[in-house]
Amino acid sequence: MQDMPFDVVSAVFMMAAVFLSSILRAFTGFGFALAAIPVLALFLPPSTTVVVVASLTLLVSLQTVKEFWDPVEVKRSAGMIGASILGTAAGAVFLGMLSVSLFQLIVGVTVIAASLMLNFAHPKEREVGSGLKAMIGFLSGIMNGLLAIPGPPVIIYALSAYATPARSRGFLMIFFLFSAAFALTGFGVQGFIGITELMYIAAAYPAMYAGNRFGNKWFQTHGSATYRRIANATLLLIGISAVAKAMAG
C-alpha cells in the first residue's frame, strides 16, 4: 500500500469529530464509528478512515479497560465474541449472494423497529441461551463484514438483557474492544496500516481520550436517568443511516 501525505487541515477536522464521537461512545458504550466515520470519510480515504476508527477504539479501550472489564461477563460473552469472528468472515460470502443496498434496507428497517419497541420495553436481567447469543454474535459479524456496522444486534441484546445502564454499557465496551482488535488484524493483513494512518491515529488520540473522559463523567452524573433514551435514539439513527445508504445506493 502506498502512503498518502498527512494533511494538517484534515487532521484538525478529524480531531473535532473524534472528540464529539468519543463522548457518545463513553456514555452509551457504542456509536463511535457511526458518528465518526461519515465525517472522517469526507477528508480521508476509506481504508485510512476505518483503520483510524478501529485503532482509536482499541487504544482507548485498552487504556481504560479497568473501568469496564468484568471477567465473568467476558466468560459469558465468549461464544458471542467467537461467533462474531466467523460472521465477519462470512460477510464476504453473503456480499456476493445479496446486494448490499437490499441488505442495508432490511437491516435499517429492522433496527428502526427494534429501537422503537425498546422504548416501550422494561429492561430486566435475562439469561439468554448460548445458542441465541452465538446467533447474535454471528449476525453482528455479518453486518460488520457487509456494512461495517456490527453494533445493532448486540446493542439490542444489551438494552433488553441487562437491567442497569452500567451493565449494558460495560458489556458493549467489552464486545467492541474485541471487535476492534479483530478488525485491525484484518486491516493489517490487507496492508491498510501505513505511516500516514499511524500519524492520523497519533494526532487524533488526545481528542479521543479527552472525549472519553468527558463522556465518562457525563455517564456518572446523568447515566441512570438518560442512558436508555440516548442509547435508543442512537440506535434509531443507526437504522435511519442504513436505510438512507440503501436508498442512495
XYZ file of C-alpha atoms in Angstrom:
249
model
C 0.000 0.000 0.000
C 1.336 3.472 -0.928
C 1.063 6.065 1.827
C -0.821 9.290 1.133
C 0.566 12.573 2.552
C -0.504 13.708 6.002
C -2.878 16.689 5.781
C -2.937 19.063 8.775
C -6.355 20.566 7.884
C -7.899 17.101 7.636
C -6.330 16.209 10.978
C -7.969 19.220 12.680
C -11.457 18.328 11.432
C -10.784 14.705 12.334
C -9.869 15.600 15.913
C -13.097 17.583 16.364
C -15.190 14.693 15.016
C -13.313 12.179 17.153
C -13.792 14.249 20.311
C -17.571 14.503 19.887
C -17.932 10.865 18.782
C -15.908 9.584 21.723
C -18.239 11.390 24.140
C -21.128 9.388 22.680
C -19.158 6.130 22.941
C -18.139 6.754 26.546
C -21.726 7.500 27.564
C -23.533 4.689 25.737
C -20.794 2.108 25.101
C -21.352 2.326 21.326
C -21.860 4.768 18.465
C -18.293 5.962 17.921
C -17.928 4.548 14.412
C -21.463 5.630 13.462
C -20.689 9.244 14.346
C -17.036 9.439 13.316
C -16.834 7.531 10.031
C -19.148 9.799 7.945
C -17.122 12.872 8.947
C -13.687 11.298 8.591
C -14.663 9.877 5.198
C -15.051 13.452 3.909
C -11.326 14.051 4.383
C -9.639 10.654 4.422
C -9.604 7.630 2.097
C -11.953 4.808 3.167
C -9.140 2.440 4.171
C -7.495 5.138 6.296
C -10.838 6.036 7.876
C -11.647 2.523 9.081
C -8.087 1.957 10.324
C -8.146 5.184 12.349
C -11.574 4.474 13.868
C -10.753 0.876 14.800
C -7.345 1.857 16.193
C -8.726 4.653 18.357
C -11.446 2.358 19.690
C -8.917 -0.302 20.600
C -6.395 2.108 22.139
C -8.844 3.933 24.397
C -10.499 0.631 25.330
C -7.180 -0.851 26.404
C -6.175 2.262 28.335
C -9.498 2.421 30.205
C -10.188 -1.318 30.370
C -10.171 -1.376 34.190
C -13.269 0.832 34.170
C -15.482 -1.750 32.441
C -13.647 -5.102 32.401
C -15.597 -7.906 34.051
C -14.069 -11.429 33.837
C -17.468 -13.016 34.459
C -19.036 -11.021 31.624
C -16.176 -11.907 29.293
C -16.713 -15.604 30.048
C -20.480 -15.278 29.472
C -19.886 -13.485 26.175
C -17.086 -15.696 24.828
C -19.385 -17.616 22.479
C -20.894 -14.427 21.123
C -17.460 -12.885 20.561
C -16.185 -16.027 18.841
C -19.236 -16.234 16.611
C -18.701 -12.628 15.530
C -15.318 -13.618 14.065
C -16.959 -16.293 11.944
C -19.727 -13.905 10.948
C -17.258 -11.269 9.795
C -15.530 -13.807 7.560
C -18.896 -14.985 6.234
C -19.896 -11.423 5.360
C -17.756 -11.546 2.237
C -19.616 -14.666 1.080
C -23.047 -13.136 1.669
C -21.886 -9.996 -0.117
C -21.908 -11.963 -3.364
C -25.322 -13.502 -2.691
C -27.312 -10.433 -1.647
C -26.995 -6.865 -2.825
C -25.554 -4.566 -0.192
C -28.318 -1.987 -0.717
C -31.056 -4.570 -0.106
C -29.296 -5.867 2.974
C -28.842 -2.310 4.271
C -32.560 -1.679 3.768
C -33.542 -4.857 5.624
C -31.145 -4.103 8.465
C -32.196 -0.467 8.685
C -35.915 -1.197 8.863
C -35.330 -3.959 11.421
C -33.156 -1.735 13.616
C -35.642 1.151 13.457
C -38.456 -1.192 14.508
C -36.351 -2.645 17.307
C -35.349 0.776 18.639
C -38.990 1.866 18.720
C -40.041 -1.318 20.518
C -37.234 -0.908 23.057
C -38.742 2.434 24.070
C -41.718 0.524 25.468
C -39.779 -2.439 26.868
C -38.888 -2.761 30.527
C -35.282 -3.946 30.789
C -34.527 -6.733 33.226
C -31.796 -9.254 33.790
C -32.294 -12.131 31.359
C -30.220 -15.256 30.961
C -30.039 -15.731 27.211
C -29.197 -19.191 25.896
C -25.759 -19.826 24.421
C -27.232 -20.693 21.023
C -29.109 -17.407 20.761
C -26.072 -15.433 21.915
C -23.921 -17.140 19.296
C -26.527 -16.256 16.667
C -26.467 -12.618 17.787
C -22.671 -12.559 17.601
C -22.671 -14.203 14.165
C -25.235 -11.718 12.817
C -23.183 -8.871 14.231
C -20.152 -10.231 12.387
C -22.056 -10.490 9.110
C -23.161 -6.869 9.455
C -19.559 -5.945 10.182
C -18.372 -7.697 7.024
C -21.129 -6.258 4.831
C -21.832 -2.812 6.224
C -19.049 -2.010 8.726
C -21.739 -1.529 11.416
C -21.511 -4.533 13.760
C -23.415 -2.881 16.556
C -27.205 -3.253 16.134
C -27.681 -6.931 17.123
C -25.544 -6.677 20.254
C -26.935 -3.254 21.145
C -30.483 -4.598 21.041
C -29.327 -7.571 23.138
C -27.639 -5.317 25.709
C -30.567 -2.924 26.048
C -33.036 -5.761 26.571
C -30.995 -8.293 28.592
C -29.397 -6.012 31.203
C -31.403 -4.155 33.805
C -28.890 -1.423 34.603
C -27.110 1.083 32.345
C -23.730 0.199 33.846
C -24.040 -3.474 32.896
C -25.276 -2.915 29.338
C -22.640 -0.237 28.752
C -19.898 -2.441 30.189
C -20.881 -5.415 28.036
C -20.903 -3.302 24.876
C -17.465 -1.866 25.630
C -16.079 -5.377 26.122
C -17.625 -6.642 22.898
C -16.396 -3.713 20.802
C -12.904 -3.960 22.275
C -12.631 -7.429 20.766
C -14.356 -6.313 17.550
C -11.790 -3.536 17.076
C -8.942 -5.985 17.634
C -10.382 -8.403 15.048
C -10.895 -5.584 12.543
C -7.352 -4.273 12.915
C -5.947 -7.737 12.416
C -7.766 -7.934 9.097
C -6.689 -4.429 8.070
C -3.081 -5.283 8.844
C -3.228 -8.434 6.747
C -4.660 -6.414 3.851
C -1.855 -3.853 4.125
C -4.060 -0.913 5.121
C -1.895 0.244 8.045
C 0.961 2.540 6.983
C 2.879 5.576 8.226
C 0.108 8.005 7.264
C -2.505 6.027 9.218
C -0.219 5.952 12.264
C 0.248 9.734 12.069
C -3.506 10.353 11.949
C -4.039 7.960 14.864
C -1.390 9.780 16.919
C -2.952 13.151 16.084
C -6.483 12.039 16.977
C -5.814 10.029 20.117
C -5.642 13.006 22.541
C -9.097 14.088 21.302
C -10.357 10.527 21.721
C -9.047 10.304 25.268
C -10.402 13.741 26.250
C -13.836 12.924 24.849
C -13.798 9.593 26.658
C -13.128 11.287 29.998
C -15.893 13.820 29.393
C -18.352 11.092 28.383
C -17.499 9.012 31.444
C -18.192 11.943 33.751
C -21.464 12.588 31.928
C -22.465 8.948 32.392
C -21.608 9.023 36.104
C -23.702 12.152 36.562
C -26.661 11.500 34.266
C -26.409 7.857 33.181
C -29.143 6.417 35.338
C -31.681 8.987 34.179
C -30.908 9.408 30.480
C -28.918 6.347 29.357
C -31.721 4.393 27.693
C -33.197 7.443 25.954
C -29.857 8.420 24.433
C -28.922 4.813 23.606
C -32.269 4.179 21.914
C -32.015 7.432 19.964
C -28.527 6.468 18.782
C -29.758 3.037 17.733
C -32.585 4.701 15.806
C -30.035 6.868 13.988
C -28.080 3.747 13.028
C -31.225 2.323 11.437
C -32.049 5.547 9.625
C -28.463 5.761 8.377
C -28.628 2.223 6.979
C -31.933 2.942 5.209
C -30.551 6.203 3.796
C -27.496 4.393 2.418
C -29.715 1.751 0.867
C -31.936 4.351 -0.812
C -28.921 6.303 -2.049
C -27.242 3.157 -3.385
